[in-house]
Amino acid sequence: MKPKVILLVEDNTDTREIYRTILAQAGYEVLEARDGDEGLALACERKPDLVLMNISIPDVDGWTATTLLKQDPRTESIPVVAVTAFSRAANVEKARSAGCDGYLDKPVGPQRILEEVRSRVGPASGASDAAS
Amino acid sequence: MSQASPGSSPLSVPYGSDAAADFLALMSHELKTPLNVVLGYLDLLLSGIPDPLPTVARSQVERARASALHLLDVIDSLLTFVRLQRGDERVHVQRADLAPVLRETAAAVRPLMTDTRLDFDVRVPNEVGPIETDPAKVSQIVIRLLSNAIKFTEDGGVILEAGPDGEGGIHITVSDTGSGIEEADREHVFEPFWQREPGLTRRTGGSGLGLTVVAELTRLLGGKLELESEPSRGTTFRLRLPARAERSPEQEAKS
């Protein structure tokens, strides 16, 4: 069975590596994008099972990228979880209006990322789908 | 070519300006991003990736993580203090059950307790509230109270309790069996920059801002903070939060 595919949109190389490592260890296939444009292109091309979207990324920011994903019929059904460094309750509202399915405030440790991914798409290669 | 004019120093940018606010937001990002990377790699090591750690290395990595978390807490206190001073800290009121917030907060603080002989007892019922408040700020308050309690406790432990306060609101209580606070010091603990032991020879560290931030955030949420303490027996902080915190003017305008 093919592993579930997670797209990481994150500009910080180290943060990307930390998240990739824990997700790959758990058996997920991990795609990586360094900015919003790359993230949008990869999402259209590969149709991941989940997008983890850092909000403060270069060029197209995470809110805009999420709005664009949710407006495109090819990608609208892919769940998006926003990850933001700015711990503000106002962001919860922003996340909702951009169409994010979930929202995590940094610091988000690797275990927290893994839990969030598991609870949304299920285990890396199981038939069960927690999101449905 | 631009030149600094002789009359005005570039250092005279007013503290209250938008440029200063942008700078603070940027500094928050610049300080926290590398620290989160440090914490992330330490967490991977503690998760046994790529390989399980030998016992001694594990306790060393746990201590490194506790120090990094402490630094994160100092940075948060400092930045919150500056935002409070500038009047930039906004209250975002929502109806929330605080039980999950408190459990997550306790879990985030637990790694600070590197001394395994200490107990950390979390007595949070299935539901706390719901009340109308700013859950992120409640979490900030509780993090500071718990990390303070852990810092000053060498024997015994720390207890986090919560429940209804009998007046429609809730209480969140943090008690410890630590060194306690002398009566003469009690009126000073909420003052900014105040240190129990001044100078660099003191036994316990701290920015001197943690409890100031706690008191000010409590005020913003319309709450009350009571302190009971007995030297060398321990300290109890009881936070009371009303059923409805007042919204900040701009949130009022939107709704």
Coordinates of C-alpha atoms in Angstrom, one line a residue:
Chain A
M1 CA 0.0 0.0 0.0
K2 CA 1.3 3.4 -0.9
P3 CA 2.2 5.6 2.0
K4 CA 0.2 8.8 2.7
V5 CA 1.8 11.9 1.3
I6 CA 2.4 15.1 3.4
L7 CA 3.4 18.4 1.9
L8 CA 5.5 20.6 4.1
V9 CA 5.5 24.3 3.2
E10 CA 8.2 25.8 5.3
D11 CA 11.1 28.2 4.5
N12 CA 13.4 27.3 7.5
T13 CA 15.7 24.5 6.4
D14 CA 16.1 23.1 9.9
T15 CA 12.4 23.2 10.8
R16 CA 11.7 21.4 7.5
E17 CA 14.3 18.8 8.4
I18 CA 12.9 18.2 11.9
Y19 CA 9.3 17.8 10.6
R20 CA 10.5 15.7 7.6
T21 CA 12.5 13.4 9.9
I22 CA 9.7 12.6 12.3
L23 CA 7.1 12.1 9.6
A24 CA 9.4 10.0 7.4
Q25 CA 10.3 7.9 10.4
A26 CA 6.6 7.2 10.9
G27 CA 6.4 6.0 7.3
Y28 CA 4.8 9.0 5.6
E29 CA 6.1 10.2 2.2
V30 CA 7.1 13.9 2.7
L31 CA 7.2 16.5 0.0
E32 CA 8.9 19.8 0.7
A33 CA 8.3 23.3 -0.5
R34 CA 10.3 26.4 0.5
D35 CA 7.7 29.1 -0.3
G36 CA 4.1 29.6 -1.2
D37 CA 4.6 29.3 -5.0
E38 CA 6.4 26.0 -4.7
G39 CA 3.9 24.7 -2.3
L40 CA 1.0 25.6 -4.6
A41 CA 2.7 23.9 -7.6
L42 CA 3.5 20.7 -5.6
A43 CA 0.0 20.5 -4.2
C44 CA -1.5 20.6 -7.7
E45 CA 0.9 18.2 -9.1
R46 CA 1.1 15.6 -6.3
K47 CA -2.3 15.9 -4.5
P48 CA -0.9 15.3 -1.0
D49 CA -3.1 13.9 1.7
L50 CA -2.4 16.9 4.0
V51 CA -0.6 20.2 3.8
L52 CA 1.3 21.6 6.7
M53 CA 1.6 25.3 6.0
N54 CA 3.9 27.7 7.7
I55 CA 2.3 31.1 7.6
S56 CA 5.4 33.3 7.5
I57 CA 6.9 32.1 4.2
P58 CA 8.4 34.2 1.4
D59 CA 6.5 35.5 -1.7
V60 CA 2.9 34.2 -1.4
D61 CA 2.3 34.0 2.4
G62 CA 0.6 31.0 4.0
W63 CA -2.8 32.6 4.4
T64 CA -2.9 33.5 0.7
A65 CA -1.5 30.2 -0.4
T66 CA -4.2 28.4 1.7
T67 CA -7.0 30.6 0.2
L68 CA -5.7 29.8 -3.3
L69 CA -5.6 26.0 -2.6
K70 CA -9.1 26.1 -1.2
Q71 CA -10.4 28.0 -4.3
D72 CA -8.9 25.6 -6.8
P73 CA -11.2 22.6 -7.5
R74 CA -8.1 20.4 -7.9
T75 CA -6.9 21.0 -4.4
E76 CA -9.9 22.3 -2.4
S77 CA -10.4 18.9 -0.7
I78 CA -6.9 18.6 0.7
P79 CA -6.8 19.5 4.4
V80 CA -4.5 22.3 5.3
V81 CA -3.0 22.8 8.8
A82 CA -1.5 26.2 9.5
V83 CA 1.6 26.5 11.6
T84 CA 2.4 30.0 12.9
A85 CA 5.0 31.6 15.1
F86 CA 2.7 34.3 16.2
S87 CA 0.7 33.2 19.2
R88 CA -2.3 35.4 18.8
A89 CA -5.9 34.4 19.1
A90 CA -6.6 36.6 16.1
N91 CA -4.8 34.0 14.0
V92 CA -7.5 31.4 14.8
E93 CA -10.0 33.7 13.0
K94 CA -7.6 34.3 10.1
A95 CA -7.0 30.6 9.7
R96 CA -10.7 29.9 9.6
S97 CA -11.4 32.6 7.0
A98 CA -8.5 31.4 4.8
G99 CA -10.1 27.9 4.9
C100 CA -7.5 26.1 7.1
D101 CA -8.7 22.9 8.6
G102 CA -6.5 23.1 11.6
Y103 CA -4.1 25.5 13.3
L104 CA -1.0 25.1 15.4
D105 CA 0.9 27.7 17.4
K106 CA 4.7 27.5 17.4
P107 CA 6.6 26.1 19.2
V108 CA 5.3 23.0 17.6
G109 CA 7.6 20.1 18.5
P110 CA 8.0 17.1 16.2
Q111 CA 5.8 14.9 18.3
R112 CA 3.0 17.4 18.1
I113 CA 3.3 17.5 14.3
L114 CA 3.2 13.7 14.1
E115 CA 0.1 13.6 16.4
E116 CA -1.7 16.2 14.3
V117 CA -0.9 14.4 11.0
R118 CA -2.0 11.0 12.5
S119 CA -5.2 12.4 13.8
R120 CA -6.1 14.0 10.4
V121 CA -5.0 11.4 7.9
G122 CA -4.5 8.2 10.0
P123 CA -1.3 6.1 10.0
A124 CA 1.2 6.3 7.2
S125 CA 0.0 3.4 5.2
G126 CA -3.3 2.2 6.8
A127 CA -6.6 2.1 4.9
S128 CA -8.3 3.9 7.9
D129 CA -8.8 7.6 7.3
A130 CA -9.4 9.6 10.5
A131 CA -10.5 12.6 8.4
S132 CA -13.5 10.8 6.8
Chain B
M1 CA 23.5 59.3 -1.0
S2 CA 21.7 59.6 2.3
Q3 CA 23.2 61.1 5.3
A4 CA 22.2 61.2 8.9
S5 CA 21.3 64.8 9.8
P6 CA 23.5 66.3 12.5
G7 CA 20.7 67.3 14.7
S8 CA 18.9 64.0 15.2
S9 CA 20.3 60.8 16.3
P10 CA 19.0 57.7 14.5
L11 CA 18.6 56.2 18.0
S12 CA 15.8 58.6 18.8
V13 CA 13.1 56.6 17.0
P14 CA 10.2 56.9 19.5
Y15 CA 9.5 53.8 21.6
G16 CA 5.8 54.0 20.7
S17 CA 6.3 54.2 16.9
D18 CA 5.1 51.7 14.3
A19 CA 8.8 51.0 13.5
A20 CA 9.4 49.9 17.0
A21 CA 6.3 47.6 16.9
D22 CA 7.6 46.1 13.6
F23 CA 11.0 45.6 15.2
L24 CA 9.5 43.8 18.2
A25 CA 7.5 41.5 15.9
L26 CA 10.7 40.8 14.0
M27 CA 12.8 40.2 17.1
S28 CA 10.2 37.8 18.4
H29 CA 10.6 35.8 15.2
E30 CA 14.4 36.1 15.1
L31 CA 14.8 35.0 18.7
K32 CA 12.2 32.2 18.7
T33 CA 12.9 30.6 15.3
P34 CA 16.5 29.4 16.1
L35 CA 15.4 28.4 19.6
N36 CA 12.6 26.3 18.2
V37 CA 15.1 24.6 15.9
V38 CA 17.2 23.8 19.0
L39 CA 14.2 22.4 20.8
G40 CA 13.1 20.5 17.7
Y41 CA 16.4 18.6 17.3
L42 CA 16.5 17.9 21.0
D43 CA 13.0 16.5 20.8
L44 CA 14.0 14.3 17.9
L45 CA 16.9 12.9 20.0
L46 CA 14.6 12.3 22.9
S47 CA 12.2 10.5 20.6
G48 CA 15.0 8.1 19.8
I49 CA 15.6 9.3 16.3
P50 CA 17.8 8.2 14.7
D51 CA 18.8 5.9 17.6
P52 CA 17.6 5.5 21.2
L53 CA 19.9 7.6 23.6
P54 CA 22.0 5.9 26.3
T55 CA 20.6 6.7 29.7
V56 CA 23.2 9.3 30.7
A57 CA 23.0 11.1 27.4
R58 CA 19.2 11.1 27.7
S59 CA 19.3 13.0 31.0
Q60 CA 21.8 15.5 29.6
V61 CA 19.6 16.1 26.6
E62 CA 16.6 16.5 28.9
R63 CA 18.5 19.2 30.8
A64 CA 19.5 20.9 27.6
R65 CA 15.8 21.0 26.7
A66 CA 14.8 22.4 30.1
S67 CA 17.4 25.2 29.6
A68 CA 16.1 25.9 26.1
L69 CA 12.5 26.0 27.4
H70 CA 13.6 28.3 30.2
L71 CA 15.2 30.7 27.6
L72 CA 12.0 30.6 25.6
D73 CA 10.1 31.6 28.7
V74 CA 12.4 34.5 29.4
I75 CA 12.1 35.7 25.8
D76 CA 8.3 35.4 26.0
S77 CA 8.2 37.3 29.3
L78 CA 10.4 40.1 27.9
L79 CA 8.4 40.5 24.7
T80 CA 5.1 40.4 26.5
F81 CA 6.3 42.9 29.0
V82 CA 7.3 45.3 26.2
R83 CA 4.0 44.8 24.4
L84 CA 2.1 45.4 27.7
Q85 CA 4.1 48.6 28.4
R86 CA 3.4 49.9 24.9
G87 CA -0.3 49.0 25.2
D88 CA 0.0 46.6 22.2
E89 CA -1.2 43.5 24.0
R90 CA -4.8 42.8 22.8
V91 CA -7.3 40.6 24.4
H92 CA -9.0 38.1 22.1
V93 CA -12.1 36.9 23.9
Q94 CA -13.7 33.6 23.0
R95 CA -16.0 31.1 24.8
A96 CA -13.7 28.3 25.8
D97 CA -13.5 25.3 28.1
L98 CA -10.1 25.8 29.7
A99 CA -9.5 22.1 30.7
P100 CA -7.7 21.2 27.5
V101 CA -5.8 24.5 27.6
L102 CA -4.6 23.7 31.1
R103 CA -3.6 20.1 30.3
E104 CA -1.6 21.2 27.3
T105 CA 0.0 24.0 29.3
A106 CA 1.0 21.5 32.1
A107 CA 2.4 19.1 29.5
A108 CA 4.5 21.9 28.0
V109 CA 5.9 22.8 31.4
R110 CA 6.6 19.3 32.6
P111 CA 10.0 19.0 30.9
L112 CA 11.2 21.9 33.0
M113 CA 11.1 19.6 36.0
T114 CA 14.4 17.8 35.6
D115 CA 14.5 16.7 39.2
T116 CA 12.7 13.4 39.1
R117 CA 12.1 13.3 42.9
L118 CA 9.6 16.2 42.6
D119 CA 5.9 15.5 42.0
F120 CA 3.8 17.4 39.5
D121 CA 0.2 16.8 40.2
V122 CA -2.4 18.1 37.6
R123 CA -5.9 18.1 39.1
V124 CA -7.9 19.5 36.3
P125 CA -11.6 18.2 35.9
N126 CA -13.0 17.2 32.6
E127 CA -14.4 20.7 32.1
V128 CA -13.3 24.1 33.4
G129 CA -15.9 26.6 32.4
P130 CA -16.6 27.3 29.6
I131 CA -16.0 31.0 30.2
E132 CA -15.5 33.9 27.9
T133 CA -11.8 34.7 28.1
D134 CA -8.6 34.7 26.1
P135 CA -7.3 31.1 26.3
A136 CA -3.8 32.0 25.0
K137 CA -3.3 34.5 27.8
V138 CA -4.6 32.1 30.4
S139 CA -2.0 29.7 29.2
Q140 CA 0.7 32.4 29.3
I141 CA -0.2 33.1 32.9
V142 CA -0.2 29.5 34.0
I143 CA 3.1 28.8 32.3
R144 CA 4.7 31.6 34.3
L145 CA 3.1 30.5 37.6
L146 CA 4.1 26.8 37.1
S147 CA 7.7 27.6 35.9
N148 CA 8.1 29.9 38.9
A149 CA 6.8 27.2 41.3
I150 CA 9.2 24.6 39.8
K151 CA 12.1 27.0 40.1
F152 CA 11.6 27.6 43.8
T153 CA 10.8 24.0 44.8
E154 CA 13.5 21.6 45.8
D155 CA 11.5 19.1 47.8
G156 CA 7.9 17.9 47.5
G157 CA 6.2 19.2 44.4
V158 CA 3.9 21.4 42.5
I159 CA 0.1 21.1 42.1
L160 CA -2.1 22.6 39.4
E161 CA -5.8 22.7 40.3
A162 CA -8.8 24.3 38.6
G163 CA -12.6 24.4 39.0
P164 CA -15.6 26.7 39.4
D165 CA -15.0 29.6 41.9
G166 CA -18.6 29.6 43.2
E167 CA -19.3 33.0 41.6
G168 CA -19.9 32.0 38.0
G169 CA -16.2 32.2 37.1
I170 CA -13.4 29.8 37.6
H171 CA -10.2 29.5 39.7
I172 CA -6.8 28.1 38.7
T173 CA -4.5 27.4 41.6
V174 CA -0.8 26.7 41.5
S175 CA 0.7 25.6 44.7
D176 CA 4.2 24.4 45.6
T177 CA 6.1 23.2 48.6
G178 CA 9.0 25.4 47.8
S179 CA 11.0 28.1 49.6
G180 CA 8.0 30.4 50.1
I181 CA 8.0 34.2 50.0
E182 CA 8.9 36.3 53.1
E183 CA 6.1 38.7 54.1
A184 CA 8.3 41.7 53.4
D185 CA 8.9 40.5 49.9
R186 CA 5.2 39.8 49.0
E187 CA 4.3 43.3 48.1
H188 CA 7.3 43.5 45.7
V189 CA 7.0 40.2 43.7
F190 CA 4.8 41.8 41.1
E191 CA 7.0 44.8 40.6
P192 CA 9.0 44.8 37.3
F193 CA 12.7 44.1 37.6
W194 CA 12.4 43.1 41.3
Q195 CA 14.6 40.2 42.3
R196 CA 14.4 38.2 45.5
E197 CA 18.2 38.0 45.6
P198 CA 19.8 40.9 43.7
G199 CA 23.1 40.6 41.9
L200 CA 24.7 37.7 40.0
T201 CA 25.5 35.6 43.1
R202 CA 21.8 34.6 43.6
R203 CA 20.8 31.0 43.8
T204 CA 17.9 31.1 41.4
G205 CA 17.8 32.9 38.1
G206 CA 14.9 34.9 36.5
S207 CA 14.2 38.0 34.5
G208 CA 12.2 39.7 37.2
L209 CA 9.4 40.1 34.7
G210 CA 7.5 36.9 35.0
L211 CA 5.1 37.8 37.8
T212 CA 4.7 41.4 36.5
V213 CA 3.5 39.9 33.2
V214 CA 1.2 37.5 35.1
A215 CA -0.4 40.3 37.2
E216 CA -0.9 42.6 34.1
L217 CA -2.3 39.8 32.0
T218 CA -4.7 38.9 34.9
R219 CA -5.8 42.5 35.0
L220 CA -6.5 42.5 31.2
L221 CA -8.7 39.4 31.6
G222 CA -10.6 41.1 34.4
G223 CA -9.3 38.5 36.9
K224 CA -7.8 38.5 40.4
L225 CA -4.6 37.0 41.6
E226 CA -4.2 36.0 45.3
L227 CA -1.0 35.0 46.9
E228 CA -0.5 33.0 50.0
S229 CA 2.9 32.0 51.2
E230 CA 4.7 30.6 54.2
P231 CA 8.5 30.8 54.2
S232 CA 10.1 27.4 53.7
R233 CA 6.6 25.8 53.5
G234 CA 5.5 26.9 50.1
T235 CA 3.5 29.3 48.0
T236 CA 0.0 29.3 46.5
F237 CA -1.1 31.5 43.7
R238 CA -4.9 31.5 43.1
L239 CA -6.1 33.0 39.9
R240 CA -9.8 33.9 39.6
L241 CA -11.2 34.6 36.2
P242 CA -14.7 36.0 35.6
A243 CA -17.3 34.3 33.4
R244 CA -16.8 37.1 30.9
A245 CA -13.7 39.0 30.2
E246 CA -14.1 42.4 28.6
R247 CA -13.3 42.6 24.9
S248 CA -10.7 44.9 23.6
P249 CA -12.3 47.9 21.7
E250 CA -11.3 46.7 18.2
Q251 CA -12.7 43.2 18.8
E252 CA -15.9 44.9 20.0
A253 CA -16.0 46.9 16.8
K254 CA -15.7 43.8 14.6
S255 CA -18.5 41.8 16.3

